[in-house]
PDB file of C-alpha atoms in Angstrom:
ATOM      1  CA  ALA A   1       0.271  20.800  -3.780  1.00 79.00           C
ATOM      2  CA  GLN A   2       0.914  17.230  -2.734  1.00 88.00           C
ATOM      3  CA  SER A   3       3.270  14.487  -3.941  1.00 91.00           C
ATOM      4  CA  VAL A   4       4.786  11.153  -2.959  1.00 95.00           C
ATOM      5  CA  THR A   5       8.251   9.773  -3.630  1.00 96.00           C
ATOM      6  CA  GLN A   6       8.889   6.079  -3.516  1.00 96.00           C
ATOM      7  CA  LEU A   7      12.573   5.237  -3.165  1.00 93.00           C
ATOM      8  CA  GLY A   8      13.495   2.280  -5.318  1.00 93.00           C
ATOM      9  CA  SER A   9      11.489   1.159  -8.304  1.00 94.00           C
ATOM     10  CA  HIS A  10      12.616  -2.431  -7.650  1.00 96.00           C
ATOM     11  CA  VAL A  11      13.347  -4.160  -4.325  1.00 97.00           C
ATOM     12  CA  SER A  12      14.516  -7.764  -3.905  1.00 98.00           C
ATOM     13  CA  VAL A  13      14.327  -9.642  -0.644  1.00 98.00           C
ATOM     14  CA  SER A  14      14.808 -13.262   0.299  1.00 98.00           C
ATOM     15  CA  GLU A  15      11.851 -15.313   1.503  1.00 98.00           C
ATOM     16  CA  GLY A  16      11.612 -14.829   5.273  1.00 97.00           C
ATOM     17  CA  ALA A  17      13.534 -11.547   5.311  1.00 98.00           C
ATOM     18  CA  LEU A  18      12.259  -8.126   6.382  1.00 98.00           C
ATOM     19  CA  VAL A  19      10.354  -6.151   3.738  1.00 98.00           C
ATOM     20  CA  LEU A  20      10.879  -2.383   3.832  1.00 98.00           C
ATOM     21  CA  LEU A  21       9.382  -0.153   1.099  1.00 98.00           C
ATOM     22  CA  ARG A  22      10.043   3.514   1.458  1.00 98.00           C
ATOM     23  CA  CYS A  23       7.585   6.374   0.923  1.00 97.00           C
ATOM     24  CA  ASN A  24       8.046  10.108   1.572  1.00 96.00           C
ATOM     25  CA  TYR A  25       5.269  12.555   1.047  1.00 94.00           C
ATOM     26  CA  SER A  26       4.680  16.227   0.674  1.00 91.00           C
ATOM     27  CA  SER A  27       1.419  17.898   1.559  1.00 84.00           C
ATOM     28  CA  SER A  28       0.364  21.390   2.479  1.00 79.00           C
ATOM     29  CA  VAL A  29      -2.312  20.092   4.820  1.00 79.00           C
ATOM     30  CA  PRO A  30      -2.508  17.133   7.248  1.00 81.00           C
ATOM     31  CA  PRO A  31      -2.383  14.152   4.876  1.00 87.00           C
ATOM     32  CA  TYR A  32      -4.249  10.959   4.448  1.00 92.00           C
ATOM     33  CA  LEU A  33      -1.793   8.232   3.379  1.00 94.00           C
ATOM     34  CA  PHE A  34      -2.365   4.947   1.632  1.00 96.00           C
ATOM     35  CA  TRP A  35      -0.563   1.854   0.510  1.00 98.00           C
ATOM     36  CA  TYR A  36      -2.033  -0.083  -2.363  1.00 97.00           C
ATOM     37  CA  VAL A  37      -0.846  -3.444  -3.791  1.00 97.00           C
ATOM     38  CA  GLN A  38      -1.152  -4.524  -7.466  1.00 96.00           C
ATOM     39  CA  TYR A  39      -0.710  -8.206  -8.297  1.00 95.00           C
ATOM     40  CA  PRO A  40       0.148  -9.045 -11.957  1.00 91.00           C
ATOM     41  CA  ASN A  41      -2.651  -8.252 -14.375  1.00 89.00           C
ATOM     42  CA  GLN A  42      -4.988  -6.999 -11.656  1.00 92.00           C
ATOM     43  CA  GLY A  43      -6.275  -3.704 -10.405  1.00 93.00           C
ATOM     44  CA  LEU A  44      -4.960  -2.091  -7.184  1.00 95.00           C
ATOM     45  CA  GLN A  45      -6.314  -3.013  -3.769  1.00 96.00           C
ATOM     46  CA  LEU A  46      -5.896  -1.271  -0.505  1.00 96.00           C
ATOM     47  CA  LEU A  47      -3.277  -2.644   1.947  1.00 97.00           C
ATOM     48  CA  LEU A  48      -3.702  -0.038   4.681  1.00 96.00           C
ATOM     49  CA  LYS A  49      -4.347   3.704   5.263  1.00 93.00           C
ATOM     50  CA  TYR A  50      -3.507   6.380   7.743  1.00 93.00           C
ATOM     51  CA  THR A  51      -6.364   8.859   8.544  1.00 87.00           C
ATOM     52  CA  SER A  52      -4.902  10.717  11.556  1.00 79.00           C
ATOM     53  CA  ALA A  53      -5.744   8.111  14.257  1.00 77.00           C
ATOM     54  CA  ALA A  54      -2.932   5.824  15.374  1.00 86.00           C
ATOM     55  CA  THR A  55       0.429   6.527  13.748  1.00 90.00           C
ATOM     56  CA  LEU A  56       1.189   2.770  13.420  1.00 95.00           C
ATOM     57  CA  VAL A  57      -1.210   1.350  10.983  1.00 95.00           C
ATOM     58  CA  LYS A  58      -1.698  -2.361  10.520  1.00 96.00           C
ATOM     59  CA  GLY A  59      -3.011  -3.741   7.214  1.00 95.00           C
ATOM     60  CA  ILE A  60      -3.786  -6.949   5.490  1.00 95.00           C
ATOM     61  CA  ASN A  61      -1.341  -9.827   4.986  1.00 94.00           C
ATOM     62  CA  GLY A  62       0.840  -8.790   7.908  1.00 96.00           C
ATOM     63  CA  PHE A  63       1.936  -5.444   6.495  1.00 97.00           C
ATOM     64  CA  GLU A  64       2.116  -2.321   8.594  1.00 97.00           C
ATOM     65  CA  ALA A  65       3.235   1.282   8.132  1.00 97.00           C
ATOM     66  CA  GLU A  66       4.206   4.066  10.508  1.00 95.00           C
ATOM     67  CA  PHE A  67       3.316   7.725   9.939  1.00 94.00           C
ATOM     68  CA  LYS A  68       6.272   9.952  10.956  1.00 94.00           C
ATOM     69  CA  LYS A  69       5.336  13.563  10.576  1.00 91.00           C
ATOM     70  CA  SER A  70       8.883  14.890  11.432  1.00 92.00           C
ATOM     71  CA  GLU A  71      10.332  12.795   8.591  1.00 94.00           C
ATOM     72  CA  THR A  72       7.374  13.129   6.281  1.00 94.00           C
ATOM     73  CA  SER A  73       7.507   9.407   5.826  1.00 96.00           C
ATOM     74  CA  PHE A  74       5.106   6.463   5.632  1.00 96.00           C
ATOM     75  CA  HIS A  75       7.248   3.390   5.077  1.00 98.00           C
ATOM     76  CA  LEU A  76       5.679   0.007   4.580  1.00 98.00           C
ATOM     77  CA  THR A  77       7.191  -3.048   6.443  1.00 98.00           C
ATOM     78  CA  LYS A  78       6.539  -6.728   6.912  1.00 98.00           C
ATOM     79  CA  PRO A  79       8.706  -8.860   9.227  1.00 97.00           C
ATOM     80  CA  SER A  80       8.944 -11.922   6.995  1.00 97.00           C
ATOM     81  CA  ALA A  81       8.443 -11.936   3.273  1.00 98.00           C
ATOM     82  CA  HIS A  82       6.392 -14.647   1.558  1.00 97.00           C
ATOM     83  CA  MET A  83       6.543 -15.644  -2.084  1.00 97.00           C
ATOM     84  CA  SER A  84       2.934 -14.409  -2.369  1.00 96.00           C
ATOM     85  CA  ASP A  85       4.076 -10.891  -1.501  1.00 97.00           C
ATOM     86  CA  ALA A  86       5.656 -10.487  -4.907  1.00 97.00           C
ATOM     87  CA  ALA A  87       3.728  -7.523  -6.407  1.00 97.00           C
ATOM     88  CA  GLU A  88       3.920  -3.850  -7.150  1.00 96.00           C
ATOM     89  CA  TYR A  89       3.288  -1.454  -4.286  1.00 98.00           C
ATOM     90  CA  PHE A  90       1.983   2.036  -4.519  1.00 97.00           C
ATOM     91  CA  CYS A  91       2.132   4.760  -1.913  1.00 97.00           C
ATOM     92  CA  ALA A  92      -0.510   7.511  -2.222  1.00 95.00           C
ATOM     93  CA  VAL A  93      -1.376  10.798  -0.486  1.00 92.00           C
ATOM     94  CA  SER A  94      -4.480  12.886  -0.223  1.00 89.00           C
ATOM     95  CA  GLY A  95      -4.949  16.207   1.532  1.00 75.00           C
ATOM     96  CA  GLY A  96      -8.559  16.767   2.562  1.00 64.00           C
ATOM     97  CA  TYR A  97     -10.675  17.227  -0.554  1.00 63.00           C
ATOM     98  CA  GLN A  98      -7.759  16.970  -2.923  1.00 62.00           C
ATOM     99  CA  LYS A  99      -7.674  14.030  -5.201  1.00 82.00           C
ATOM    100  CA  VAL A 100      -5.366  11.126  -4.371  1.00 90.00           C
ATOM    101  CA  THR A 101      -1.887  11.350  -5.826  1.00 92.00           C
ATOM    102  CA  PHE A 102      -0.076   8.043  -6.467  1.00 94.00           C
ATOM    103  CA  GLY A 103       3.642   7.357  -6.337  1.00 95.00           C
ATOM    104  CA  THR A 104       5.473   5.674  -9.221  1.00 95.00           C
ATOM    105  CA  GLY A 105       5.427   2.262  -7.557  1.00 96.00           C
ATOM    106  CA  THR A 106       7.933  -0.249  -6.168  1.00 97.00           C
ATOM    107  CA  LYS A 107       8.074  -3.769  -7.547  1.00 96.00           C
ATOM    108  CA  LEU A 108       8.848  -6.304  -4.859  1.00 98.00           C
ATOM    109  CA  GLN A 109      10.634  -9.429  -5.863  1.00 98.00           C
ATOM    110  CA  VAL A 110      10.853 -12.318  -3.326  1.00 98.00           C
ATOM    111  CA  ILE A 111      13.683 -14.724  -3.854  1.00 97.00           C
ATOM    112  CA  PRO A 112      13.241 -18.353  -2.696  1.00 95.00           C
TER     113      PRO A 112
ATOM    114  CA  ASN B   1     -21.039  -8.174  -5.518  1.00 74.00           C
ATOM    115  CA  ALA B   2     -18.872  -7.849  -8.636  1.00 83.00           C
ATOM    116  CA  GLY B   3     -17.294  -4.570  -7.397  1.00 94.00           C
ATOM    117  CA  VAL B   4     -15.923  -2.538 -10.326  1.00 97.00           C
ATOM    118  CA  THR B   5     -16.084  -4.056 -13.741  1.00 97.00           C
ATOM    119  CA  GLN B   6     -14.437  -2.846 -16.949  1.00 97.00           C
ATOM    120  CA  THR B   7     -14.902  -3.766 -20.602  1.00 97.00           C
ATOM    121  CA  PRO B   8     -13.151  -4.600 -22.743  1.00 97.00           C
ATOM    122  CA  LYS B   9     -10.118  -6.234 -21.116  1.00 96.00           C
ATOM    123  CA  PHE B  10      -7.876  -5.687 -24.100  1.00 97.00           C
ATOM    124  CA  GLN B  11      -8.158  -3.621 -27.283  1.00 97.00           C
ATOM    125  CA  VAL B  12      -5.967  -2.830 -30.270  1.00 97.00           C
ATOM    126  CA  LEU B  13      -6.727   0.358 -32.195  1.00 97.00           C
ATOM    127  CA  LYS B  14      -5.246   2.046 -35.203  1.00 97.00           C
ATOM    128  CA  THR B  15      -4.238   5.672 -34.952  1.00 98.00           C
ATOM    129  CA  GLY B  16      -7.296   7.889 -35.497  1.00 97.00           C
ATOM    130  CA  GLN B  17      -9.872   5.303 -34.483  1.00 97.00           C
ATOM    131  CA  SER B  18     -12.290   5.948 -31.631  1.00 97.00           C
ATOM    132  CA  MET B  19     -13.512   3.733 -28.836  1.00 97.00           C
ATOM    133  CA  THR B  20     -15.296   3.892 -25.492  1.00 98.00           C
ATOM    134  CA  LEU B  21     -14.099   2.097 -22.367  1.00 98.00           C
ATOM    135  CA  GLN B  22     -16.923   1.078 -20.128  1.00 97.00           C
ATOM    136  CA  CYS B  23     -16.937   0.960 -16.278  1.00 98.00           C
ATOM    137  CA  ALA B  24     -19.655  -0.017 -13.845  1.00 98.00           C
ATOM    138  CA  GLN B  25     -19.721  -0.416 -10.050  1.00 97.00           C
ATOM    139  CA  ASP B  26     -22.327  -2.054  -7.900  1.00 96.00           C
ATOM    140  CA  MET B  27     -21.293  -0.597  -4.528  1.00 95.00           C
ATOM    141  CA  ASN B  28     -23.548   2.485  -4.684  1.00 94.00           C
ATOM    142  CA  HIS B  29     -20.515   4.745  -4.582  1.00 94.00           C
ATOM    143  CA  ASN B  30     -20.852   8.423  -5.432  1.00 91.00           C
ATOM    144  CA  SER B  31     -17.391   9.057  -6.805  1.00 92.00           C
ATOM    145  CA  MET B  32     -15.752   7.402  -9.860  1.00 93.00           C
ATOM    146  CA  TYR B  33     -12.390   7.864 -11.483  1.00 94.00           C
ATOM    147  CA  TRP B  34     -10.420   7.040 -14.626  1.00 97.00           C
ATOM    148  CA  TYR B  35      -6.639   6.506 -14.356  1.00 97.00           C
ATOM    149  CA  ARG B  36      -3.969   5.513 -16.789  1.00 97.00           C
ATOM    150  CA  GLN B  37      -0.991   3.506 -15.737  1.00 96.00           C
ATOM    151  CA  ASP B  38       2.351   3.761 -17.589  1.00 94.00           C
ATOM    152  CA  PRO B  39       5.617   2.126 -16.676  1.00 89.00           C
ATOM    153  CA  GLY B  40       7.619   4.256 -14.221  1.00 87.00           C
ATOM    154  CA  MET B  41       4.843   6.861 -13.932  1.00 90.00           C
ATOM    155  CA  GLY B  42       2.430   5.303 -11.459  1.00 90.00           C
ATOM    156  CA  LEU B  43      -1.244   6.101 -11.852  1.00 94.00           C
ATOM    157  CA  ARG B  44      -2.339   9.439 -13.301  1.00 95.00           C
ATOM    158  CA  LEU B  45      -5.882  10.702 -13.017  1.00 94.00           C
ATOM    159  CA  ILE B  46      -7.592  11.443 -16.327  1.00 96.00           C
ATOM    160  CA  TYR B  47     -11.110  12.451 -15.228  1.00 95.00           C
ATOM    161  CA  TYR B  48     -13.260  11.953 -12.155  1.00 92.00           C
ATOM    162  CA  SER B  49     -16.929  12.289 -11.250  1.00 93.00           C
ATOM    163  CA  ALA B  50     -17.813  13.277  -7.681  1.00 89.00           C
ATOM    164  CA  SER B  51     -21.524  12.449  -8.196  1.00 89.00           C
ATOM    165  CA  GLU B  52     -23.957  11.606 -10.907  1.00 89.00           C
ATOM    166  CA  GLY B  53     -24.137  14.371 -13.428  1.00 89.00           C
ATOM    167  CA  THR B  54     -20.787  15.935 -12.640  1.00 92.00           C
ATOM    168  CA  THR B  55     -17.316  15.367 -14.182  1.00 95.00           C
ATOM    169  CA  ASP B  56     -14.052  17.148 -13.707  1.00 93.00           C
ATOM    170  CA  LYS B  57     -10.603  17.076 -15.367  1.00 94.00           C
ATOM    171  CA  GLY B  58      -7.707  15.333 -13.667  1.00 92.00           C
ATOM    172  CA  GLU B  59      -4.064  15.535 -14.361  1.00 92.00           C
ATOM    173  CA  VAL B  60      -3.980  14.238 -17.931  1.00 96.00           C
ATOM    174  CA  PRO B  61      -7.393  14.875 -19.629  1.00 97.00           C
ATOM    175  CA  ASN B  62      -6.241  15.840 -23.151  1.00 96.00           C
ATOM    176  CA  GLY B  63      -7.549  13.501 -25.834  1.00 96.00           C
ATOM    177  CA  TYR B  64     -10.228  11.997 -23.601  1.00 98.00           C
ATOM    178  CA  ASN B  65     -13.934  12.613 -22.837  1.00 97.00           C
ATOM    179  CA  VAL B  66     -16.095  11.018 -20.124  1.00 98.00           C
ATOM    180  CA  SER B  67     -19.721  10.476 -19.416  1.00 97.00           C
ATOM    181  CA  ARG B  68     -21.302   9.666 -16.048  1.00 96.00           C
ATOM    182  CA  LEU B  69     -24.293   7.881 -17.479  1.00 87.00           C
ATOM    183  CA  ASN B  70     -25.915   7.189 -14.058  1.00 95.00           C
ATOM    184  CA  LYS B  71     -24.673   6.422 -10.556  1.00 95.00           C
ATOM    185  CA  ARG B  72     -23.282   3.023 -11.606  1.00 96.00           C
ATOM    186  CA  GLU B  73     -21.611   3.756 -14.941  1.00 97.00           C
ATOM    187  CA  PHE B  74     -18.705   5.997 -15.962  1.00 97.00           C
ATOM    188  CA  SER B  75     -17.373   5.703 -19.470  1.00 98.00           C
ATOM    189  CA  LEU B  76     -14.114   7.020 -21.052  1.00 98.00           C
ATOM    190  CA  ARG B  77     -14.019   7.884 -24.711  1.00 98.00           C
ATOM    191  CA  LEU B  78     -11.022   8.311 -27.033  1.00 97.00           C
ATOM    192  CA  GLU B  79     -12.281  10.281 -30.037  1.00 94.00           C
ATOM    193  CA  SER B  80      -9.111   9.909 -32.170  1.00 97.00           C
ATOM    194  CA  ALA B  81      -6.649   7.450 -30.674  1.00 97.00           C
ATOM    195  CA  ALA B  82      -2.924   8.223 -30.708  1.00 97.00           C
ATOM    196  CA  PRO B  83       0.029   5.966 -29.950  1.00 97.00           C
ATOM    197  CA  SER B  84       0.726   8.086 -26.847  1.00 97.00           C
ATOM    198  CA  GLN B  85      -2.569   6.683 -25.471  1.00 98.00           C
ATOM    199  CA  THR B  86      -1.204   3.226 -25.364  1.00 98.00           C
ATOM    200  CA  SER B  87      -1.548   2.406 -21.714  1.00 97.00           C
ATOM    201  CA  VAL B  88      -3.460   0.370 -19.121  1.00 97.00           C
ATOM    202  CA  TYR B  89      -6.624   2.155 -18.052  1.00 98.00           C
ATOM    203  CA  PHE B  90      -8.177   1.639 -14.653  1.00 97.00           C
ATOM    204  CA  CYS B  91     -11.574   2.742 -13.359  1.00 97.00           C
ATOM    205  CA  ALA B  92     -12.125   3.141  -9.641  1.00 96.00           C
ATOM    206  CA  SER B  93     -14.915   4.196  -7.299  1.00 94.00           C
ATOM    207  CA  SER B  94     -15.168   5.473  -3.759  1.00 92.00           C
ATOM    208  CA  ASP B  95     -17.842   6.447  -1.359  1.00 87.00           C
ATOM    209  CA  GLY B  96     -17.357  10.172  -0.992  1.00 71.00           C
ATOM    210  CA  GLN B  97     -14.762  12.705  -1.829  1.00 67.00           C
ATOM    211  CA  GLY B  98     -13.307  13.756   1.502  1.00 72.00           C
ATOM    212  CA  GLY B  99      -9.877  12.324   0.654  1.00 77.00           C
ATOM    213  CA  GLN B 100      -9.702   9.441   3.079  1.00 83.00           C
ATOM    214  CA  GLU B 101     -11.931   7.085   1.286  1.00 87.00           C
ATOM    215  CA  THR B 102     -10.608   3.770  -0.001  1.00 91.00           C
ATOM    216  CA  GLN B 103     -10.696   3.504  -3.811  1.00 93.00           C
ATOM    217  CA  TYR B 104     -11.890   0.216  -5.321  1.00 95.00           C
ATOM    218  CA  PHE B 105     -10.334  -0.569  -8.691  1.00 96.00           C
ATOM    219  CA  GLY B 106     -11.468  -2.587 -11.657  1.00 97.00           C
ATOM    220  CA  PRO B 107      -9.183  -5.098 -13.392  1.00 95.00           C
ATOM    221  CA  GLY B 108      -8.087  -2.710 -16.094  1.00 96.00           C
ATOM    222  CA  THR B 109      -8.245  -2.333 -19.838  1.00 97.00           C
ATOM    223  CA  ARG B 110      -5.055  -2.797 -21.803  1.00 97.00           C
ATOM    224  CA  LEU B 111      -5.069  -0.537 -24.874  1.00 98.00           C
ATOM    225  CA  LEU B 112      -2.554  -0.670 -27.750  1.00 98.00           C
ATOM    226  CA  VAL B 113      -2.692   2.077 -30.361  1.00 97.00           C
ATOM    227  CA  LEU B 114      -0.706   1.312 -33.532  1.00 97.00           C
TER     228      LEU B 114
END
């Protein structure tokens, strides 16, 4: 069985502040982990993914995430928030040939 | 490349009516998926197709049927719509099924069942 838990359905940050979106996973096999972003009225698009190479993964738009096996976490960070980062972010997990399981999402609000 | 396209973008149905949601991809991907997105519940897999000619149930298949018409097209049918099927439906595709592939999503179909 596999699952992801995203802590905080809504997160607000000031423009220029650090963005930290939390994700914890559960998987019975070594996981593949993903962060997807959804802008209003659009489909999801991949931000970054971990596939057992480097534990620190860099994605698009300045985002990165670190895989920590001991903490079963894959938190998403960005040093300085931009207004254009306002969106909903989904963490997802897949174990081998299992289908991808998505978290419930975190809506990021960026305050000017 | 258009990527993944979905039609219609928005639909209103009355309870008991039927409809088919269409999805097509032009990336030559083997795997295709149908998800529904509901507030606070993330994305839940309805059906998927690992390759042309095969389909399998996902997490929430009740009330839906699918057809993998060819490698490009994967349709979702609601035979008798219910208010509980009010949702946003997303189609996605990926190249393979090993678990690490990126999924590419369409823009979604917003369905309201009255």
